[in-house]
Amino acid sequence: MAAIPTRLHLLLAALLVAPTLAAAQPQGFGGVVAPPPAYARYVVDAAETAAEEAYDYIVVGGGTAGCPLAATLAGPGGGRVLVLERGGAPAEFPPLATAGGFVRTLAMADPAPESDAPAQTFASEDGVPNVRARVLGGATSINAGFYSRAHPDWFRSHGEGGEAMNWDMKLVNSSYEWVERELAFQPVVRGWQAAVRAGLLEANVTPWNGFTMDHVSGTKVGATTFDSSGRRRSAADLLAFARPGRLRVAIRATVTRIIMSPIEPVARRGRSPQPAVAASGVVYQDRLLQQHHALLRPGGEVILSAGSLGSPQLLLLSGIGPANDLTSLGIPVFADVPDVGKHMFDNPRNGISIIPSIPIDHSLIQVVGIPSANGNESYLEAASYIVPLAPILRRGGPFSPSSPLYVTVVTIMEKVPGPLSEGSLWLTSSNPLESPSVRFNYLSRREDLARCVTGMRRVAKVLESTTMDVFRSAMGSLSQDSRRREFRIVGAALPVDWRTNDTALGDFCQQTVATLWHYHGGCVAGSVVDRDFRVFRVRALRVVDGSTFRETPGTNPQATIMMMGRYIGQKMIDERHSRRQVRTSTDSSSNA
């Protein structure tokens, strides 16, 4: 395998992270102005909301979990719901609408807290660049669109120390189906995806399972959240299922803290006393930096769905977390919950990127390889991108300054499942707009490193398959017929002795580790929240998002996080109905 010039590699890498593209007016396909989405009637800029209002449920974060949760809570049997989203609406950013805009969306990412970009860049203390969503719909509005259900064993092990979360699998499956009716589609597989599918089977990642949304060992085609016309569907579209008059979605609303109120703890025989504090609302600021108060009605709840950085960060800012750490930052302690910000995980991604010798269409992840049923081996995925090169490469060449110059890059990658390596998150600023500091300690556990070594060997075997020969380029100065054919590698190539040298392959894994944007943890179930996702030692406060995961649920988490929003929403409505029945029964007894 031959590496392409370093200069080109750096330009390609810079393209993926440079904050260069400004938002434009929302347009549909062919430049036609797109009709407003069905949920638009619920959306309002935070600057237009009242200084103080009361709700039954306040959902912090209009993302992957928050949107289905809010839609459910504002549906039959629910109450009045407020969603607070720090970013704007997807329609404000045209590249978000199609798969072809994926790279451009990453290029729009901006680290500045005050930016309007739909994604915010940050780098972990490990030195690995990353992004977090800052738009209604959350990661489902900016990601690669791959949809696949969780590994079945995940439901039996989800929770700190393997604590059973008592998932109702009938409700789990119906919640998945509720999401899938609106957001999951069967993709058309061709080009690079079809080649990778054949290569996986040739590399013995079998059996062939065809199209399925289930997590099954072998090679399969998963669902996509891009519909048959190529338009992205996101979690924000689920908001349309709310009942009119019950839902308000405030965008550009940054929650600064949870309002905590003392309550009288009640001692219970043989058990610890009930919480001494309760959430009674939140404070949020709009784009004009004006403060607003959203308060809870009696029996209401605050639910954090701000993601694996935002949810633990907001708990800490509100005085819920390790008491010693909070005191050292001058934050009043309302609840000593030592594991807030602990148990942070990010699945390592390693792979090989190639400039192919033949034209390839743009494609995001559709085909995956799952080598083993027990989830102990890395998952294999692939994508292809058509990206514009920097104008500097055209100077002095046959192209005019306005002539587009593009290059196709294809990639095949492995994702370490779990992972076992864990880190932590902590505050370095009291500014809620800024990302907290986080360290993931990638591949620090030898088991994860061994999985990466095995996974990269599988990647190499796929590239060695006969299907991949067509993507090799003729190299050297001999005649066309006599030239050797090799892959034109973007970035680091595998060591030449990858078949036998575990140490060299392990060094490759550590030196090229990147993120697949599936980070999770910080409010782990069984450690920060209970089996109903209530925060320990605090009443009327839950966390419902990927921050509660100790391990990622299979090849991609978005399906399960959306399912969880629907699932917990249904559970909360059942609880609301039960409380009403108790009150009615009590009132009837009193009247009698």
Coordinates of C-alpha atoms in Angstrom, one line a residue:
M1 CA 0.0 0.0 0.0
A2 CA 1.4 3.4 -0.9
A3 CA 0.7 6.6 1.1
I4 CA -0.3 9.7 -0.8
P5 CA 1.7 12.9 -0.2
T6 CA 1.5 14.3 3.3
R7 CA 0.5 17.7 2.0
L8 CA -2.7 16.3 0.4
H9 CA -3.4 14.2 3.5
L10 CA -3.2 17.3 5.7
L11 CA -5.5 19.3 3.4
L12 CA -8.1 16.5 3.4
A13 CA -7.9 16.3 7.2
A14 CA -8.2 20.0 7.5
L15 CA -11.3 20.0 5.3
L16 CA -13.1 17.8 7.9
V17 CA -12.5 20.1 10.8
A18 CA -12.2 23.6 9.4
P19 CA -15.0 26.0 10.4
T20 CA -15.5 27.4 7.0
L21 CA -19.1 27.2 5.9
A22 CA -21.8 29.7 6.9
A23 CA -25.5 28.8 7.1
A24 CA -27.7 29.7 4.2
Q25 CA -31.5 30.1 3.7
P26 CA -33.2 26.6 3.9
Q27 CA -33.7 25.2 0.5
G28 CA -35.1 22.0 -0.8
F29 CA -33.8 19.8 -3.6
G30 CA -33.1 21.7 -6.9
G31 CA -33.0 25.0 -5.1
V32 CA -36.7 25.0 -4.3
V33 CA -37.6 26.4 -0.9
A34 CA -38.6 23.4 1.3
P35 CA -41.9 23.4 3.2
P36 CA -41.7 23.8 6.9
P37 CA -41.5 20.5 8.8
A38 CA -44.6 19.3 10.7
Y39 CA -43.1 20.1 14.1
A40 CA -42.3 23.7 13.2
R41 CA -45.6 24.9 14.8
Y42 CA -44.1 24.0 18.2
V43 CA -40.8 25.8 17.7
V44 CA -40.1 29.2 19.0
D45 CA -36.9 31.2 19.6
A46 CA -36.1 31.4 23.3
A47 CA -35.9 35.2 23.1
E48 CA -39.7 35.1 22.4
T49 CA -40.6 33.0 25.5
A50 CA -41.9 34.4 28.8
A51 CA -39.6 35.3 31.7
E52 CA -41.4 32.7 33.8
E53 CA -43.7 29.9 32.9
A54 CA -44.8 26.5 34.5
Y55 CA -44.9 23.1 32.9
D56 CA -45.5 19.5 33.8
Y57 CA -42.3 18.3 32.2
I58 CA -39.2 20.2 31.3
V59 CA -36.9 18.4 28.8
V60 CA -33.3 19.8 28.6
G61 CA -32.0 19.0 25.2
G62 CA -34.0 18.5 22.0
G63 CA -31.8 15.7 20.7
T64 CA -31.8 12.0 20.0
A65 CA -33.6 11.1 23.3
G66 CA -35.2 14.4 24.1
C67 CA -37.4 14.7 21.0
P68 CA -39.1 11.3 21.3
L69 CA -39.4 11.7 25.0
A70 CA -41.0 15.1 24.7
A71 CA -43.4 13.9 21.9
T72 CA -44.5 11.1 24.1
L73 CA -45.0 13.2 27.2
A74 CA -47.0 15.7 25.2
G75 CA -49.1 12.9 23.7
P76 CA -52.1 11.0 25.0
G77 CA -52.2 10.9 28.8
G78 CA -49.3 13.3 29.1
G79 CA -49.1 17.0 30.1
R80 CA -47.7 20.3 29.1
V81 CA -44.0 20.0 28.0
L82 CA -41.2 22.4 27.4
V83 CA -38.1 21.4 25.4
L84 CA -35.0 23.6 25.7
E85 CA -32.5 23.2 22.9
R86 CA -29.3 25.2 22.9
G87 CA -28.9 25.1 19.1
G88 CA -31.0 26.2 16.1
A89 CA -33.4 24.3 13.8
P90 CA -32.2 21.8 11.2
A91 CA -33.8 23.8 8.4
E92 CA -31.4 26.7 9.1
F93 CA -28.5 24.5 7.8
P94 CA -29.2 23.1 4.3
P95 CA -26.2 20.7 4.3
L96 CA -27.9 18.7 7.1
A97 CA -30.7 17.7 4.8
T98 CA -28.8 15.1 2.7
A99 CA -26.2 12.5 3.0
G100 CA -24.0 14.4 0.6
G101 CA -23.8 17.2 3.1
F102 CA -22.3 15.1 5.8
V103 CA -18.7 16.2 5.3
R104 CA -19.8 19.8 4.8
T105 CA -21.7 19.6 8.1
L106 CA -18.5 18.6 9.8
A107 CA -16.7 21.5 8.2
M108 CA -19.3 23.8 9.6
A109 CA -18.4 22.7 13.2
D110 CA -17.1 25.5 15.4
P111 CA -15.5 25.3 18.9
A112 CA -16.8 28.8 19.8
P113 CA -19.5 28.7 22.5
E114 CA -21.3 31.6 20.9
S115 CA -21.4 30.1 17.4
D116 CA -24.6 29.3 15.6
A117 CA -23.0 26.3 13.9
P118 CA -25.0 23.0 14.2
A119 CA -22.0 21.2 15.7
Q120 CA -19.4 22.2 18.2
T121 CA -15.9 20.9 18.1
F122 CA -13.9 19.8 21.1
A123 CA -10.8 17.8 21.7
S124 CA -10.5 15.3 24.6
E125 CA -7.5 15.4 26.8
D126 CA -6.3 12.4 24.9
G127 CA -5.8 14.8 21.9
V128 CA -8.5 13.2 19.8
P129 CA -10.7 15.8 17.9
N130 CA -14.4 15.3 18.3
V131 CA -17.8 17.0 17.9
R132 CA -21.0 17.4 19.8
A133 CA -24.3 18.3 18.2
R134 CA -25.8 21.8 18.7
V135 CA -29.1 21.6 16.8
L136 CA -32.6 20.4 17.2
G137 CA -32.6 16.6 16.6
G138 CA -29.1 16.4 18.2
A139 CA -26.7 13.9 16.6
T140 CA -29.5 12.5 14.4
S141 CA -29.4 15.8 12.5
I142 CA -25.7 15.6 11.7
N143 CA -24.7 11.9 11.7
A144 CA -24.2 9.3 9.0
G145 CA -27.7 8.0 9.4
F146 CA -27.0 4.3 10.2
Y147 CA -29.9 2.7 12.1
S148 CA -29.6 -0.6 13.9
R149 CA -31.0 -2.0 17.1
A150 CA -29.0 -2.9 20.2
H151 CA -27.2 -6.2 20.8
P152 CA -29.9 -8.3 22.7
D153 CA -27.5 -8.9 25.6
W154 CA -27.2 -5.2 26.1
F155 CA -30.6 -5.1 27.8
R156 CA -29.4 -7.7 30.3
S157 CA -26.2 -6.0 31.2
H158 CA -27.1 -2.3 31.0
G159 CA -26.2 -0.7 34.3
E160 CA -23.2 -0.2 36.6
G161 CA -21.8 -3.5 37.7
G162 CA -24.3 -5.4 35.5
E163 CA -27.2 -4.2 37.5
A164 CA -30.4 -5.3 35.8
M165 CA -32.5 -2.4 34.5
N166 CA -35.6 -4.6 34.3
W167 CA -36.4 -3.6 30.7
D168 CA -39.9 -4.5 29.5
M169 CA -38.9 -6.1 26.2
K170 CA -42.5 -5.8 24.8
L171 CA -42.4 -2.1 25.4
V172 CA -38.8 -1.9 24.1
N173 CA -39.8 -3.5 20.8
S174 CA -43.0 -1.4 20.4
S175 CA -40.9 1.7 21.1
Y176 CA -38.4 0.7 18.4
E177 CA -41.2 0.2 16.0
W178 CA -42.7 3.6 16.8
V179 CA -39.4 5.2 15.9
E180 CA -38.9 3.1 12.8
R181 CA -42.3 3.8 11.3
E182 CA -41.2 7.4 10.9
L183 CA -37.4 7.3 10.6
A184 CA -36.0 4.0 9.3
F185 CA -35.6 3.1 5.6
Q186 CA -34.0 0.4 3.5
P187 CA -31.0 1.9 1.6
V188 CA -30.0 1.1 -2.0
V189 CA -26.6 -0.6 -1.8
R190 CA -24.1 0.0 -4.6
G191 CA -20.6 1.2 -5.3
W192 CA -18.3 1.1 -2.3
Q193 CA -20.9 -0.3 0.0
A194 CA -21.5 -3.2 -2.3
A195 CA -17.8 -3.9 -2.7
V196 CA -17.3 -3.9 1.1
R197 CA -20.2 -6.3 1.5
A198 CA -18.6 -8.7 -0.9
G199 CA -15.2 -8.2 0.7
L200 CA -16.6 -8.9 4.2
L201 CA -18.1 -12.2 3.0
E202 CA -14.8 -13.1 1.3
A203 CA -13.0 -12.4 4.6
N204 CA -15.4 -14.9 6.3
V205 CA -17.5 -12.4 8.2
T206 CA -20.5 -14.7 7.7
P207 CA -23.4 -15.5 7.4
W208 CA -25.0 -13.0 4.9
N209 CA -28.1 -11.6 6.7
G210 CA -29.4 -9.3 4.0
F211 CA -31.3 -6.2 5.2
T212 CA -32.2 -6.2 8.9
M213 CA -32.4 -3.7 11.7
D214 CA -31.6 -6.4 14.3
H215 CA -28.1 -7.0 15.7
V216 CA -27.0 -10.3 14.3
S217 CA -23.5 -11.8 13.7
G218 CA -22.2 -11.9 10.1
T219 CA -22.6 -9.3 7.4
K220 CA -25.8 -7.2 7.0
V221 CA -27.3 -4.1 5.5
G222 CA -28.8 -1.9 8.2
A223 CA -31.4 0.8 7.9
T224 CA -30.8 4.4 7.2
T225 CA -32.5 7.6 8.4
F226 CA -32.3 9.1 4.8
D227 CA -35.6 8.5 3.0
S228 CA -36.1 7.3 -0.6
S229 CA -35.7 10.8 -1.9
G230 CA -32.4 11.2 0.0
R231 CA -33.7 13.6 2.6
R232 CA -32.6 13.2 6.2
R233 CA -35.2 12.3 8.8
S234 CA -34.1 13.1 12.4
A235 CA -35.4 12.8 15.9
A236 CA -36.9 16.3 15.5
D237 CA -39.5 14.8 13.1
L238 CA -40.9 12.7 16.0
L239 CA -42.0 16.0 17.7
A240 CA -44.9 16.1 15.2
F241 CA -46.6 13.3 17.2
A242 CA -47.2 15.7 20.2
R243 CA -50.7 16.9 20.8
P244 CA -51.3 20.5 19.7
G245 CA -51.2 22.9 22.7
R246 CA -49.1 20.6 24.9
L247 CA -45.6 21.2 23.5
R248 CA -43.3 24.1 23.2
V249 CA -39.8 23.8 21.8
A250 CA -37.5 26.7 22.6
I251 CA -34.4 26.9 20.4
R252 CA -31.2 28.8 21.1
A253 CA -32.1 28.2 24.8
T254 CA -29.0 27.4 27.0
V255 CA -29.9 26.0 30.4
T256 CA -27.5 27.4 33.0
R257 CA -28.6 25.4 36.0
I258 CA -31.4 23.3 37.6
I259 CA -33.3 25.0 40.3
M260 CA -33.0 23.0 43.5
S261 CA -35.5 23.3 46.3
P262 CA -35.2 21.7 49.8
I263 CA -37.8 19.3 50.9
E264 CA -38.4 17.6 54.3
P265 CA -36.8 14.1 54.1
V266 CA -39.0 11.3 55.4
A267 CA -37.4 8.5 57.3
R268 CA -38.6 5.0 56.2
R269 CA -38.2 2.0 58.5
G270 CA -35.2 -0.1 57.5
R271 CA -34.4 2.2 54.6
S272 CA -32.4 5.4 54.0
P273 CA -34.4 8.6 54.1
Q274 CA -35.9 10.0 50.9
P275 CA -34.1 12.8 49.1
A276 CA -33.8 16.1 50.9
V277 CA -33.8 18.2 47.6
A278 CA -36.0 18.3 44.5
A279 CA -35.7 19.8 41.1
S280 CA -38.3 22.6 40.8
G281 CA -37.4 24.0 37.4
V282 CA -34.5 25.4 35.4
V283 CA -32.9 28.7 34.5
Y284 CA -32.0 29.3 30.8
Q285 CA -30.7 32.1 28.8
D286 CA -31.6 33.1 25.2
R287 CA -29.4 34.4 22.4
L288 CA -29.7 37.9 23.8
L289 CA -28.4 36.6 27.2
Q290 CA -31.7 37.3 28.9
Q291 CA -32.5 34.9 31.8
H292 CA -35.7 32.9 31.9
H293 CA -37.2 30.6 34.5
A294 CA -39.1 27.4 33.6
L295 CA -40.8 26.0 36.7
L296 CA -42.5 22.7 37.4
R297 CA -46.1 22.3 38.2
P298 CA -47.0 20.0 41.2
G299 CA -45.9 16.5 40.4
G300 CA -43.8 17.6 37.4
E301 CA -40.2 16.6 36.5
V302 CA -37.1 17.9 34.9
I303 CA -35.5 15.4 32.5
L304 CA -31.9 15.9 31.3
S305 CA -31.4 14.7 27.7
A306 CA -28.4 17.0 26.9
G307 CA -26.1 14.2 25.9
S308 CA -23.0 12.6 27.4
L309 CA -21.2 15.9 27.9
G310 CA -24.2 18.2 28.6
S311 CA -26.1 16.1 31.1
P312 CA -23.2 15.4 33.6
Q313 CA -22.0 19.0 33.0
L314 CA -25.4 20.4 34.0
L315 CA -25.7 18.2 37.1
L316 CA -22.3 19.4 38.3
L317 CA -23.1 23.1 37.6
S318 CA -26.3 22.6 39.6
G319 CA -24.5 21.2 42.7
I320 CA -25.1 17.5 42.0
G321 CA -21.9 15.4 41.9
P322 CA -18.8 14.7 44.0
A323 CA -19.1 17.0 47.0
N324 CA -15.3 17.6 47.3
D325 CA -14.9 18.5 43.7
L326 CA -17.9 20.9 43.7
T327 CA -16.7 22.6 46.9
S328 CA -13.3 23.2 45.4
L329 CA -15.0 25.0 42.5
G330 CA -17.2 27.1 44.8
I331 CA -20.4 25.4 43.7
P332 CA -23.0 24.8 46.5
V333 CA -23.6 21.1 47.1
F334 CA -27.2 20.0 46.9
A335 CA -26.6 16.2 46.5
D336 CA -23.4 14.3 46.9
V337 CA -23.4 11.9 43.9
P338 CA -19.8 10.8 43.6
D339 CA -20.0 9.2 40.1
V340 CA -21.3 12.1 38.1
G341 CA -18.8 12.6 35.4
K342 CA -17.2 9.3 36.0
H343 CA -17.3 6.2 33.7
M344 CA -16.9 8.1 30.4
F345 CA -16.4 5.9 27.4
D346 CA -15.7 6.4 23.6
N347 CA -15.5 3.6 21.2
P348 CA -12.1 3.8 19.4
R349 CA -12.2 4.0 15.6
N350 CA -9.3 2.9 13.4
G351 CA -9.3 2.3 9.7
I352 CA -7.7 2.7 6.3
S353 CA -8.7 5.5 3.8
I354 CA -8.0 5.2 0.1
I355 CA -8.2 7.3 -3.0
P356 CA -9.7 4.7 -5.4
S357 CA -8.7 4.2 -9.0
I358 CA -12.2 4.4 -10.2
P359 CA -15.1 6.9 -9.6
I360 CA -17.2 6.1 -6.6
D361 CA -20.5 7.6 -5.4
H362 CA -20.8 9.2 -2.1
S363 CA -22.1 6.8 0.5
L364 CA -22.5 6.8 4.3
I365 CA -22.6 3.7 6.5
Q366 CA -25.0 1.0 5.2
V367 CA -23.1 -2.3 5.4
V368 CA -21.6 -3.6 8.6
G369 CA -19.7 -6.7 9.6
I370 CA -20.3 -8.2 13.0
P371 CA -17.8 -11.0 13.3
S372 CA -19.1 -12.7 16.5
A373 CA -22.4 -13.1 18.3
N374 CA -21.0 -12.3 21.7
G375 CA -19.8 -8.8 20.8
N376 CA -16.2 -9.5 21.7
E377 CA -14.8 -8.6 18.3
S378 CA -14.7 -5.2 16.6
Y379 CA -17.5 -4.2 14.2
L380 CA -16.5 -3.3 10.6
E381 CA -18.1 -0.4 8.7
A382 CA -17.4 1.7 5.6
A383 CA -18.1 5.0 3.9
S384 CA -17.1 7.0 0.8
Y385 CA -16.9 10.7 0.4
I386 CA -16.6 13.1 -2.5
V387 CA -14.8 16.1 -1.1
P388 CA -13.6 19.4 -2.7
L389 CA -9.8 20.1 -2.6
A390 CA -8.5 23.4 -1.4
P391 CA -8.0 26.1 -4.1
I392 CA -4.2 26.0 -3.5
L393 CA -4.0 22.7 -5.4
R394 CA -5.4 24.4 -8.5
R395 CA -2.9 27.2 -8.7
G396 CA -0.7 26.9 -11.8
G397 CA -2.8 24.0 -13.1
P398 CA -5.3 23.7 -15.9
F399 CA -8.2 24.7 -13.8
S400 CA -9.6 28.2 -13.4
P401 CA -10.2 29.6 -9.9
S402 CA -13.9 28.8 -10.2
S403 CA -13.4 25.3 -11.5
P404 CA -14.4 22.6 -8.9
L405 CA -11.8 20.0 -8.1
Y406 CA -12.9 17.0 -6.2
V407 CA -11.4 13.8 -4.9
T408 CA -13.1 10.6 -3.8
V409 CA -12.0 9.0 -0.5
V410 CA -13.2 5.6 0.6
T411 CA -12.7 4.2 4.0
I412 CA -13.2 1.0 5.9
M413 CA -12.9 1.1 9.7
E414 CA -13.2 -1.0 12.8
K415 CA -15.0 0.0 16.0
V416 CA -14.0 -1.5 19.3
P417 CA -17.2 -2.7 21.1
G418 CA -17.9 -1.7 24.7
P419 CA -15.3 -0.4 25.3
L420 CA -13.7 -1.4 28.6
S421 CA -11.3 1.6 28.7
E422 CA -12.9 4.4 30.6
G423 CA -12.2 8.0 31.6
S424 CA -13.9 10.9 33.3
L425 CA -15.4 14.4 32.7
W426 CA -14.8 17.4 34.9
L427 CA -15.6 21.2 34.9
T428 CA -12.9 23.7 34.1
S429 CA -15.4 26.5 33.7
S430 CA -18.7 27.6 35.2
N431 CA -19.8 28.7 31.7
P432 CA -22.5 26.2 30.6
L433 CA -21.8 27.2 26.9
E434 CA -18.3 25.8 27.0
S435 CA -17.6 22.0 26.7
P436 CA -16.3 20.4 29.9
S437 CA -13.0 18.7 29.9
V438 CA -13.0 14.9 29.2
R439 CA -10.5 12.1 28.9
F440 CA -11.5 8.8 27.4
N441 CA -8.2 6.9 27.9
Y442 CA -8.5 5.2 24.5
L443 CA -7.2 1.6 24.3
S444 CA -5.8 1.8 27.9
R445 CA -7.2 -1.7 28.6
R446 CA -5.3 -4.4 27.0
E447 CA -8.6 -6.1 26.0
D448 CA -9.5 -3.1 23.9
L449 CA -6.1 -2.9 22.3
A450 CA -6.3 -6.7 21.4
R451 CA -9.7 -6.1 19.8
C452 CA -8.3 -3.3 17.7
V453 CA -5.5 -5.5 16.5
T454 CA -7.9 -8.2 15.5
G455 CA -10.2 -5.7 13.9
M456 CA -7.5 -4.1 11.8
R457 CA -6.4 -7.6 10.6
R458 CA -9.9 -8.1 9.4
V459 CA -9.9 -4.7 7.7
A460 CA -6.7 -5.8 5.9
K461 CA -8.2 -9.1 4.9
V462 CA -11.2 -7.3 3.4
L463 CA -8.8 -5.1 1.4
E464 CA -6.9 -8.2 0.2
S465 CA -10.1 -9.7 -1.2
T466 CA -10.5 -10.0 -5.0
T467 CA -13.4 -7.5 -4.9
M468 CA -11.0 -4.8 -3.9
D469 CA -8.6 -5.2 -6.7
V470 CA -10.5 -2.8 -8.9
F471 CA -9.8 0.1 -6.4
R472 CA -6.0 -0.3 -6.7
S473 CA -3.9 2.2 -8.7
A474 CA -1.0 1.4 -11.0
M475 CA 2.2 2.6 -9.3
G476 CA 5.8 3.0 -10.5
S477 CA 7.5 4.2 -13.7
L478 CA 7.1 1.0 -15.8
S479 CA 4.7 0.6 -18.6
Q480 CA 1.0 0.6 -17.7
D481 CA 0.8 -3.2 -18.1
S482 CA 3.9 -3.8 -16.0
R483 CA 3.2 -1.5 -13.1
R484 CA 2.4 -3.0 -9.7
R485 CA -1.1 -2.1 -8.4
E486 CA -1.4 -0.8 -4.9
F487 CA -3.9 1.2 -2.8
R488 CA -3.3 5.0 -2.6
I489 CA -3.5 5.4 1.1
V490 CA -4.6 8.6 2.8
G491 CA -2.6 8.9 6.0
A492 CA -0.9 6.0 7.8
A493 CA -0.7 2.6 6.1
L494 CA -0.7 -0.7 8.0
P495 CA 2.7 -2.2 9.0
V496 CA 4.0 -4.5 6.3
D497 CA 4.1 -7.4 8.8
W498 CA 0.5 -6.9 10.0
R499 CA -0.2 -10.6 9.7
T500 CA 2.2 -11.6 12.4
N501 CA 3.4 -8.6 14.4
D502 CA 0.9 -7.8 17.2
T503 CA 3.2 -5.1 18.6
A504 CA 3.4 -3.2 15.4
L505 CA -0.3 -3.4 14.8
G506 CA -1.0 -2.3 18.3
D507 CA 1.3 0.7 17.8
F508 CA -0.7 1.5 14.6
C509 CA -4.0 1.3 16.7
Q510 CA -2.7 3.7 19.3
Q511 CA -1.1 6.2 16.9
T512 CA -4.2 6.4 14.6
V513 CA -7.0 6.2 17.1
A514 CA -10.0 8.4 16.3
T515 CA -13.6 8.7 17.4
L516 CA -16.7 7.4 15.7
W517 CA -18.7 9.9 17.8
H518 CA -20.3 7.3 19.9
Y519 CA -19.1 8.6 23.3
H520 CA -21.3 7.8 26.3
G521 CA -21.3 7.6 30.1
G522 CA -21.0 10.3 32.8
C523 CA -24.4 9.5 34.4
V524 CA -24.2 5.7 34.3
A525 CA -27.3 3.7 35.3
G526 CA -26.9 2.1 38.7
S527 CA -24.2 4.7 39.6
V528 CA -25.9 8.1 39.0
V529 CA -29.4 7.1 38.1
D530 CA -31.6 4.2 39.2
R531 CA -33.4 1.7 37.0
D532 CA -36.1 4.3 36.3
F533 CA -33.4 6.8 35.3
R534 CA -34.1 9.0 38.4
V535 CA -31.0 10.8 39.7
F536 CA -30.0 9.4 43.1
R537 CA -30.7 11.7 46.1
V538 CA -32.8 14.1 44.1
R539 CA -36.5 14.1 43.6
A540 CA -38.2 15.1 40.3
L541 CA -35.1 14.8 38.2
R542 CA -34.1 12.1 35.6
V543 CA -31.4 11.6 33.0
V544 CA -32.6 10.0 29.8
D545 CA -29.8 9.8 27.1
G546 CA -26.6 8.0 26.2
S547 CA -24.9 9.4 29.3
T548 CA -26.6 6.6 31.2
F549 CA -24.9 3.9 29.1
R550 CA -21.9 1.9 30.4
E551 CA -21.4 0.3 27.0
T552 CA -22.6 1.3 23.5
P553 CA -25.6 -0.8 22.4
G554 CA -24.1 -2.5 19.3
T555 CA -22.9 -1.1 16.0
N556 CA -24.6 2.3 16.4
P557 CA -26.5 3.9 19.4
Q558 CA -28.9 6.2 17.8
A559 CA -31.8 3.7 17.4
T560 CA -31.6 2.7 21.0
I561 CA -31.4 6.2 22.3
M562 CA -34.5 7.2 20.4
M563 CA -36.2 4.0 21.5
M564 CA -35.3 4.9 25.1
G565 CA -36.8 8.4 24.8
R566 CA -40.1 6.8 23.7
Y567 CA -39.8 4.0 26.3
I568 CA -39.2 6.2 29.3
G569 CA -41.9 8.6 28.2
Q570 CA -44.4 5.8 28.1
K571 CA -43.3 4.7 31.6
M572 CA -43.7 8.2 32.9
I573 CA -47.2 8.5 31.5
D574 CA -48.1 5.2 33.2
E575 CA -46.8 6.6 36.5
R576 CA -48.8 9.8 36.0
H577 CA -51.9 7.7 35.4
S578 CA -51.3 5.6 38.5
R579 CA -50.9 8.7 40.7
R580 CA -54.2 10.0 39.4
Q581 CA -55.9 6.7 40.2
V582 CA -54.4 6.8 43.7
R583 CA -55.6 10.4 44.3
T584 CA -59.1 9.6 42.9
S585 CA -59.3 6.5 45.2
T586 CA -58.1 8.6 48.2
D587 CA -60.6 11.3 47.5
S588 CA -63.4 8.8 47.2
S589 CA -62.5 7.2 50.5
S590 CA -62.4 10.6 52.2
N591 CA -65.8 11.6 50.8
A592 CA -67.2 8.3 52.0

